[in-house]
Structure formats: structure tokens, C-alpha cells
Coordinates of C-alpha atoms in Angstrom, one line a residue:
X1 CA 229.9 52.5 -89.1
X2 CA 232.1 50.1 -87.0
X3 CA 233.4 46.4 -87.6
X4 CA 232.5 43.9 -85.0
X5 CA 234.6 40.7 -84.1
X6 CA 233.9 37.6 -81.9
X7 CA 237.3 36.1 -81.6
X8 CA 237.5 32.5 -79.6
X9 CA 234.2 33.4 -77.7
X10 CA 233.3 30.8 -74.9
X11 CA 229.7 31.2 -72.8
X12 CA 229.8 28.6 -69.9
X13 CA 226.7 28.2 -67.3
X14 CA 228.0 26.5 -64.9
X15 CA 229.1 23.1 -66.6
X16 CA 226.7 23.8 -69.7
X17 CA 228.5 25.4 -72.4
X18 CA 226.3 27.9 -74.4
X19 CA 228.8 28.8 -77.4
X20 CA 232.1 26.8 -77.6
X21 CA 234.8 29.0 -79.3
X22 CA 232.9 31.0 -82.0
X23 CA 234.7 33.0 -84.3
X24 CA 233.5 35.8 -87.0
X25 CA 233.7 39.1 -88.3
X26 CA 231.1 41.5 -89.5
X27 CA 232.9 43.7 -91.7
X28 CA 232.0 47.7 -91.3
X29 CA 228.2 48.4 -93.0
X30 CA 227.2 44.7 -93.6
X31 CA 224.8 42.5 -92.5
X32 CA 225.5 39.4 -90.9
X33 CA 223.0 36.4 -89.9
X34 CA 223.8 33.9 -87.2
X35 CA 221.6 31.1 -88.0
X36 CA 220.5 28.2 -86.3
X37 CA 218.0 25.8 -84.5
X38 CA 216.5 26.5 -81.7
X39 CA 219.3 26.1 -78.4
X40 CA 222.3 26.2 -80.6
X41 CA 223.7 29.6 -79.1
X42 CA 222.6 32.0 -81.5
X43 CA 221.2 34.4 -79.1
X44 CA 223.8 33.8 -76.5
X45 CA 226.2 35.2 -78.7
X46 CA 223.8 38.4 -79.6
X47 CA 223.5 38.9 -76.0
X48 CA 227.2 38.5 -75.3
X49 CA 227.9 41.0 -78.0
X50 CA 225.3 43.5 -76.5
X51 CA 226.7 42.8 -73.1
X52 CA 223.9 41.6 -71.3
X53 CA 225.9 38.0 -70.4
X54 CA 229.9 38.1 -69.2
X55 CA 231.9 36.1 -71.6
X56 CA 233.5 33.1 -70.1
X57 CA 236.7 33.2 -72.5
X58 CA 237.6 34.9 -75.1
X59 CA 237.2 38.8 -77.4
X60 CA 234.4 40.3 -78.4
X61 CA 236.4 43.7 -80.4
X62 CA 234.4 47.2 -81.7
X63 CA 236.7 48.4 -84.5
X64 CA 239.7 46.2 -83.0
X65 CA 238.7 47.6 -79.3
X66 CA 238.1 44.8 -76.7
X67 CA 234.5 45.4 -75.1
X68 CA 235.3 43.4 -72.2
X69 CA 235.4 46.1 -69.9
X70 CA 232.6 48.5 -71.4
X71 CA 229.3 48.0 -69.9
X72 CA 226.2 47.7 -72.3
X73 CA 225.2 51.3 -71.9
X74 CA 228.4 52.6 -73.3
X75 CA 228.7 50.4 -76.4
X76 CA 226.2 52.5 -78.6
X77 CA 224.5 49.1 -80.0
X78 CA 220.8 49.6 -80.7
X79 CA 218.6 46.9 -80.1
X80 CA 215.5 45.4 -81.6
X81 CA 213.7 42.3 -79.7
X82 CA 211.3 39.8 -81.0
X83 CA 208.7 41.2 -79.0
X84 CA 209.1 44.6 -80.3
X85 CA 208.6 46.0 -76.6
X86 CA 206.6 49.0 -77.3
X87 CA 205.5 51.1 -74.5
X88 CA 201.2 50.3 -75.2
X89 CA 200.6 53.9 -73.2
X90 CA 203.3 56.5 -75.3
X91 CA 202.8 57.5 -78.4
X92 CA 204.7 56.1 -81.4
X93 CA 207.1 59.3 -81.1
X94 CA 207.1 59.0 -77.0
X95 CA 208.3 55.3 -77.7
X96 CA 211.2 56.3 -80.3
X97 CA 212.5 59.5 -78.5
X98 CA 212.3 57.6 -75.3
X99 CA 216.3 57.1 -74.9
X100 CA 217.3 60.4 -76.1
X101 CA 215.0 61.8 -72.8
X102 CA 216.6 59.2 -70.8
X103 CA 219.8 60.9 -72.0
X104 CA 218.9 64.3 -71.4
X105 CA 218.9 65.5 -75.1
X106 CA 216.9 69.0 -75.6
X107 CA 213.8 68.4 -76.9
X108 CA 214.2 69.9 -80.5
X109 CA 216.9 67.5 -81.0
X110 CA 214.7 64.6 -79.6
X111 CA 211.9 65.5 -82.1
X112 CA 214.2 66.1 -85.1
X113 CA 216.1 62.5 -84.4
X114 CA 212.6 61.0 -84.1
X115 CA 211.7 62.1 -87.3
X116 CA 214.7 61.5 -89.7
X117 CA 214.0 57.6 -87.7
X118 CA 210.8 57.0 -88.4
X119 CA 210.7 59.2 -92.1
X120 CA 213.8 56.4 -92.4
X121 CA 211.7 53.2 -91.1
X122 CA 208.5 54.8 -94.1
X123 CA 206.4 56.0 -90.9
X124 CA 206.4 59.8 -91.3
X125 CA 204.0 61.8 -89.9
X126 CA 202.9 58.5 -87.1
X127 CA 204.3 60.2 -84.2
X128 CA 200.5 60.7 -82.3
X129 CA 199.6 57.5 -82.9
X130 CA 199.7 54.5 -80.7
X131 CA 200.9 51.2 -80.6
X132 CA 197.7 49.6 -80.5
X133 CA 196.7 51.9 -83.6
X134 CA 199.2 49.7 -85.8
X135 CA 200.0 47.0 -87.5
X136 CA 202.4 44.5 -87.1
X137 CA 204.5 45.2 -89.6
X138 CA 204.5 48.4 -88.6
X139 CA 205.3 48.2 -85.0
X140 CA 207.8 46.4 -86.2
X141 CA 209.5 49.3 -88.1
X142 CA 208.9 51.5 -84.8
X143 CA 211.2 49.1 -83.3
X144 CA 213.8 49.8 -85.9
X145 CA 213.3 53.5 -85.3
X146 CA 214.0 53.5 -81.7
X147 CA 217.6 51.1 -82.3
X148 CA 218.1 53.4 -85.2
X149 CA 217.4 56.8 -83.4
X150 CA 220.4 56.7 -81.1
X151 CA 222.9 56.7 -84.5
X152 CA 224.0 53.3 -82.9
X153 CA 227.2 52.0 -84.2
X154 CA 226.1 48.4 -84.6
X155 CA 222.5 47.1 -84.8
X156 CA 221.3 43.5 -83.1
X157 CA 218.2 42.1 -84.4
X158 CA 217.0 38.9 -82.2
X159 CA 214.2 37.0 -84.1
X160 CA 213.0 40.5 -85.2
X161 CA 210.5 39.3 -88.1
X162 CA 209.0 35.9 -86.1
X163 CA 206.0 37.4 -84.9
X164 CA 204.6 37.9 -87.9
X165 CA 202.4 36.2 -90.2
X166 CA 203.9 34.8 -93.9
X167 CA 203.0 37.4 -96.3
X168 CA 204.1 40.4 -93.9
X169 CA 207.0 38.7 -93.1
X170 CA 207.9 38.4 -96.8
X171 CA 207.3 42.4 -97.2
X172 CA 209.7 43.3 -94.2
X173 CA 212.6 41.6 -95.5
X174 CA 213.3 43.9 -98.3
X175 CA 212.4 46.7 -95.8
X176 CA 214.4 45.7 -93.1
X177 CA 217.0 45.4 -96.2
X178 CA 216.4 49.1 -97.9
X179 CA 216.2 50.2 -94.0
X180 CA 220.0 48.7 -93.5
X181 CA 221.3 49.6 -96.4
X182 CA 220.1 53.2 -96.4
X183 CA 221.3 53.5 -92.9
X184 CA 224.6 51.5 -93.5
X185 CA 224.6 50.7 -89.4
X186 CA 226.8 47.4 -89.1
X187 CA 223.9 44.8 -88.4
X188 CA 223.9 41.2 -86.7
X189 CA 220.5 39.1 -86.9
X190 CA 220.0 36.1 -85.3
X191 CA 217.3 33.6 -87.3
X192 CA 216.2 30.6 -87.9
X193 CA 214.9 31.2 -91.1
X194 CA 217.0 30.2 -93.7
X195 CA 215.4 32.4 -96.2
X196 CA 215.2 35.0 -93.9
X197 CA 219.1 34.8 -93.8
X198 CA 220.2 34.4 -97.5
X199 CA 217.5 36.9 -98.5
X200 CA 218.9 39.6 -95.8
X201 CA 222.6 38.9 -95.2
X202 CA 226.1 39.7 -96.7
X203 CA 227.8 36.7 -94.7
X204 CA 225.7 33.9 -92.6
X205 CA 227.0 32.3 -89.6
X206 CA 225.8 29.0 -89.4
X207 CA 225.5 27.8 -85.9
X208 CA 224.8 24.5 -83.9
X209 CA 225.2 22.9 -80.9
X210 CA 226.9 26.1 -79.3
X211 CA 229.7 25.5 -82.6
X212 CA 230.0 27.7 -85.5
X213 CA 229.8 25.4 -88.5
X214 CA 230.5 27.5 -91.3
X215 CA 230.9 30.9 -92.1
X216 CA 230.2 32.3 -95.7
X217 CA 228.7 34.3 -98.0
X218 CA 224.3 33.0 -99.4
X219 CA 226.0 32.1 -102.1
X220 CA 228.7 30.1 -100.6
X221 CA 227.0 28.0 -97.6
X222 CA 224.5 27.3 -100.6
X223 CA 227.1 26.4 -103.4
X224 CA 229.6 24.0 -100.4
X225 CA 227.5 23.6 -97.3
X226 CA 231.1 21.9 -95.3
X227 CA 229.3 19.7 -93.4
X228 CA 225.9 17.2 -93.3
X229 CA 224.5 19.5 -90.7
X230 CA 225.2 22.3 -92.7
X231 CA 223.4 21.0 -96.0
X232 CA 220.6 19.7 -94.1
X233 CA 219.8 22.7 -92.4
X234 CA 219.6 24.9 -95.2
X235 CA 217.1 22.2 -97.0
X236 CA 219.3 19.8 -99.3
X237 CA 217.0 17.0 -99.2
X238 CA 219.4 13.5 -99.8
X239 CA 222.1 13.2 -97.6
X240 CA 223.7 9.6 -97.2
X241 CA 227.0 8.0 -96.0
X242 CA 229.8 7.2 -98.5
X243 CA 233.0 6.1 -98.9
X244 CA 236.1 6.4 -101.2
X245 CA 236.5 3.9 -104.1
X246 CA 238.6 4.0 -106.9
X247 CA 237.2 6.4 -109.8
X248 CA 234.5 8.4 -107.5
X249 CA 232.7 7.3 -104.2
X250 CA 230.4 4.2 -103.4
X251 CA 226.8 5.0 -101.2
X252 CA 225.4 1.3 -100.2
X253 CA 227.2 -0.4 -102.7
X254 CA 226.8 1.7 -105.8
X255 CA 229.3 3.8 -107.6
X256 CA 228.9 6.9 -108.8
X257 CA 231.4 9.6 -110.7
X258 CA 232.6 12.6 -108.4
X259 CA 235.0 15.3 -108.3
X260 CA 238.3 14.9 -106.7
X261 CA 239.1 12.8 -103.6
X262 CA 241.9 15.3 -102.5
X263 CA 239.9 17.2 -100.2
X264 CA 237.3 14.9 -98.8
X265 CA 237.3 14.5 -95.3
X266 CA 236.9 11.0 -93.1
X267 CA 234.5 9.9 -92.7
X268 CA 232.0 12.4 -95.5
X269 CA 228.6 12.0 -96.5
X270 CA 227.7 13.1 -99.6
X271 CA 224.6 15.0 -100.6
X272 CA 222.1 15.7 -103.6
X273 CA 219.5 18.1 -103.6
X274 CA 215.8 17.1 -105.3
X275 CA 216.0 19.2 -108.2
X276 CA 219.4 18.5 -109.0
X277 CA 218.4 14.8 -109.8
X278 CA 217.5 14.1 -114.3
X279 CA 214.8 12.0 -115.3
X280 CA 215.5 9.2 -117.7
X281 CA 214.2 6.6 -119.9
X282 CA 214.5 3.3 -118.9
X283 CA 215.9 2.5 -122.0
X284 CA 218.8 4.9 -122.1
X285 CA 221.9 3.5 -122.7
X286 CA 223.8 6.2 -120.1
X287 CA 224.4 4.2 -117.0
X288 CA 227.0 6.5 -115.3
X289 CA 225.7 7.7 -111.7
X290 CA 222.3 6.2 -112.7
X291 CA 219.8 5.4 -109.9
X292 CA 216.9 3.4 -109.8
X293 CA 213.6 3.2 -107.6
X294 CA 210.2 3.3 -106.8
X295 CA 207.7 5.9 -106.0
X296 CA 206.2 5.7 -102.8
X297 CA 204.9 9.2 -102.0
X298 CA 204.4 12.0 -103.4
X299 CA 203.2 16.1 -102.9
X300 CA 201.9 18.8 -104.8
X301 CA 204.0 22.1 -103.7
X302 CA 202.4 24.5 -106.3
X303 CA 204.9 24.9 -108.9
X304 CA 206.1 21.2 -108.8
X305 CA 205.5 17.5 -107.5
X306 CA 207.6 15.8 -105.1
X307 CA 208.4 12.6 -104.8
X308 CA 209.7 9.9 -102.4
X309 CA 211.6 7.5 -104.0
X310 CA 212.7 4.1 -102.8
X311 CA 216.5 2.9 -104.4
X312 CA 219.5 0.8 -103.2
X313 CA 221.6 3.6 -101.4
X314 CA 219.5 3.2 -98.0
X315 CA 216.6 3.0 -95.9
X316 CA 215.4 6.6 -96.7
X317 CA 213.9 7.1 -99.8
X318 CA 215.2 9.8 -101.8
X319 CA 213.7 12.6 -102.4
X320 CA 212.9 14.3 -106.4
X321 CA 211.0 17.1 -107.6
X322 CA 209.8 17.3 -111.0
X323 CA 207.6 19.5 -112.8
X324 CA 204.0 19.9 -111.8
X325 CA 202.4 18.7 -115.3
X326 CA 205.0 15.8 -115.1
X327 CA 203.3 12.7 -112.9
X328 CA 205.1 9.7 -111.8
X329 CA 204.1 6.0 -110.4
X330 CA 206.0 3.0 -110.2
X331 CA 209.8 2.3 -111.3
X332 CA 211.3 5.9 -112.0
X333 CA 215.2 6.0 -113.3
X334 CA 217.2 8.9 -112.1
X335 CA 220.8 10.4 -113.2
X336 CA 222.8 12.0 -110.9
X337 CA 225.3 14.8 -112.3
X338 CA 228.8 14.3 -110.8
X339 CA 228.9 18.0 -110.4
X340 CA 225.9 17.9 -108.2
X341 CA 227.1 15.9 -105.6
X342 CA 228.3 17.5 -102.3
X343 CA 230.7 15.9 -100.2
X344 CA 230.1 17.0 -96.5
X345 CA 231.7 16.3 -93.3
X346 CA 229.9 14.0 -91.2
X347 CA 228.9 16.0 -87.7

């Protein structure tokens, strides 16, 4: 098992910068998600890190080594693409044991590697079968095989669960996770599936626009998202412009109760997720952080009902879920726990 370190790294294109100064570690054994949108640099970095692209500036480090000068061949990183890129005419054991041939191993060591990787992926006894005879799922875990076969020091996973359909997707994840686990081989995934990443991951790297936002545990980027980018990526659904006033902060005009103003930044947003929002009478004397609107659309998501609601702190509505026996229409009134608001750094 082996740390890996991105330290400062710049990717330049000509005058197009890919990834502006990135920084992170992925600690020995662990599994690390760099997630993003589409274009943010998320598979720039992977591909620096593997060593298919030159860095422009800065370290990428193997247990503290600098792998500037090592080319991709001699890094001992196994990697799985989106595409799975299985050869259609070898077998499934052909396809795994493929490297160790292309390495010259004997061929009783090939076949026994194979079969501690794919007995390790939950595909023993596949090795005559083809591609073709397969399932998604199942190709994908041949993929995994073949990264895991070589005893790779550090594992890259672009996209690797994408290409397939809800429900399969959902069943990989705690393979993929038993598969890292039991293998303990220091893994980096790129998504941008934020349940993929707080499902799978033991730190997430948050990227956009080439920048690393934030860096943190699930628990963490979910608890203080730093910035509006941040807390609107990983779904908190309210998000408006505020300022400091004396007692809390001020959005449009009304006051509401918050934490401390030591360490908000200028300018901040603040932000409220849907659920964190308590329904009220209308007659209720409590009038701290109380909010006021009008329905104007609503959803049925299965296990609730969500609702756009029109108030004074701007032109979007904001945004509540209740419970799904629970049915609104008309004026609604709101509370909003000071200990639910999220002050954010505007991007």
C-alpha cells in the first residue's frame, strides 16, 4: 500500500489551464473521490497521476517519491476506464492475465494471479467465458481484476460505474467497496456522482473550474460545504446572498439568528437545505428566523413532497420538503433553525 500526493499541481494546454494548483493527499489504503462537473479537471489530474499528460508545474509524490521522471509503465498503478476496454475476442482470463504475458511471467503464475483476481472481484470459475457472455456489472468487475492482478500499488478509477443502469450501479458500489477494502490498494476515483463519492470514499476532493474547492471527509463537505459551489453541488437546495447585521445576518431585508460572525468570509452566502426547514402554525407566537410564502409548485419524490415556495429573500422560490401524507397549498410559514444555516463563500 502506498500514499499518493499532488502537491501544487498545474496542467496548462497552451493558454488553457486544465487544473490550477491542486493539492491533496490520499493517505496509504484509502479511497479518495475527486468529484466534479463535467470540464472541471477531474480526469486531468487522474491522468497526470497515471502519467499519461506531463505536468506543467508542480509534484505529484509515490510514498514521498517525486514521479516526475518515472514513466507510466514503471509506476505500478492499475487502471480501470469507463469503458471497461475488454478485449471482445479473449477470454475473461486471456483479458486479466493479459499484462502479466506482456511481462513475461511463467504461465502458472499468470493463471494463479488470475485467479486470486477474479475469486477477489466474486467471478471465480469465469475464466472461459467471454466478454460478450456477461453482464455489465460483471465486465465491470473483470476490469477491476485486470488493475488488481498486477498487485498495483495505487488504483485509478475514471468514471468506472457510469455505464451502467441505476439499480446495477447501486449494487457495485458496495462491491467496488468490499473489493477496495479487501484488497487495501490505495484508490483514487474520479465522479460525478455525489452519492457515488460519499457512499465510496474516505476523503472527497471537490473540484471545479480546474480549482480544488474543498477537501474533506462525506461527513465533513456534507456537515460545512466552504463555499456556494460547494453546497450546491452536493444538493443543498436554498442558497442566497447575505450580509452581516448586528445579532445574525440579513438575506433581502430579513433577519434571521446565526452562529458567530468571526469566521464568515466577505462577501458569504448563506444556505439551507429543504428538510432542514419546520413547518408552523400561522398562529405561533415564535417569530425568530420565521419565513413566510406561497406555494407555487410542488413534486411527489416517493417518500415525501416538495415544494417551491415563494417568500421575501429573492426571486427564487425556496425550496421545502415535507412528509408525503402532509399536502400544502397557499400561504405556508416556515422556521428556520439558526443551527441550520450554512454560511458559504461566494465563488
Amino acid at each position: 500500500m502506498s500514499s499518493v500526493e499532488v502537491r501544487n499541481l498545474v496542467k496548462k494546454y497552451g493558454a488553457f489551464t486544465a487544473v490550477r494548483d491542486a493539492s491533496f493527499k490520499a493517505e496509504s489504503g484509502s479511497l479518495i473521490s475527486i468529484l466534479g462537473p463535467s470540464g472541471c479537471g477531474k480526469t486531468t489530474t487522474l491522468r497526470t497521476i497515471a502519467g499519461f499528460e506531463d505536468i506543467t508545474s508542480g509534484e505529484i509524490l509515490l510514498d514521498d517519491r517525486p514521479l516526475a521522471n518515472t514513466p507510466p509503465w514503471r509506476r505500478n498503478i492499475g487502471i480501470v476506464f469507463q469503458s471497461y476496454a475488454l478485449f471482445p475476442f479473449m477470454t475473461v482470463g486471456a483479458n486479466v492475465g493479459y499484462g502479466l504475458k506482456m511481462r513475461k511471467l511463467a504461465k502458472s503464475d499468470i493463471d494463479r494471479r488470475t485467479d486470486e483476481a477474479l475469486k477477489r472481484v466474486g467471478l471465480p470459475d469465469s475464466q472461459s467465458k467471454y466478454p460478450r457472455q456477461l453482464s455489465g456489472g460483471q465486465r465491470q468487475r473483470v476490469a477491476l481484476a485486470r488493475a488488481l492482478v498486477f498487485e498495483p500499488d495505487v488504483m485509478l478509477l475514471d468514471e468506472p460505474l457510469s455505464a451502467l443502469d441505476a439499480k446495477l450501479r447501486d449494487e457495485m458500489r458496495f462491491e467496488l467497496k468490499r473489493i477496495q477494502k479487501q484488497s487495501g490498494v490505495t484508490t483514487l476515483l474520479v465522479t460525478h456522482d455525489q452519492e457515488e463519492a460519499f457512499t465510496l470514499s474516505d476523503q472527497i476532493v471537490v473540484m471545479n473550474n480546474a480549482i480544488v474547492k474543498q477537501v474533506g471527509t462525506p461527513r465533513e463537505i456534507w456537515d460545512q460545504p466552504g463555499s456556494a459551489f460547494v453546497a450546491d453541488f452536493i444538493g443543498v437546495e436554498n442558497i442566497f446572498p447575505a450580509e452581516t447585521v448586528a445579532g445574525g445576518i440579513e438575506i433581502s431585508g430579513n433577519r434571521f439568528s446565526a452562529g458567530s460572525p468571526n469566521n464568515r468570509p466577505d462577501p458569504f452566502k448563506v444556505g439551507f437545505r429543504s428538510s432542514d426547514l419546520v413547518l408552523v402554525d400561522a398562529d405561533n407566537v415564535e417569530t425568530e428566523n420565521r419565513i413566510t410564502g406561497e406555494v407555487i409548485g410542488e413534486a411527489y419524490t416517493g417518500d415525501s413532497n416538495v415544494y417551491q415556495v415563494q417568500t421575501g429573500l429573492g426571486a427564487e422560490p425556496v425550496i421545502l420538503k415535507s412528509k408525503k401524507d402532509q399536502k400544502l397549498h397557499g400561504n405556508v410559514h416556515m422556521r428556520l433553525p439558526p443551527e441550520k444555516i450554512l454560511v458559504l463563500e461566494e465563488d
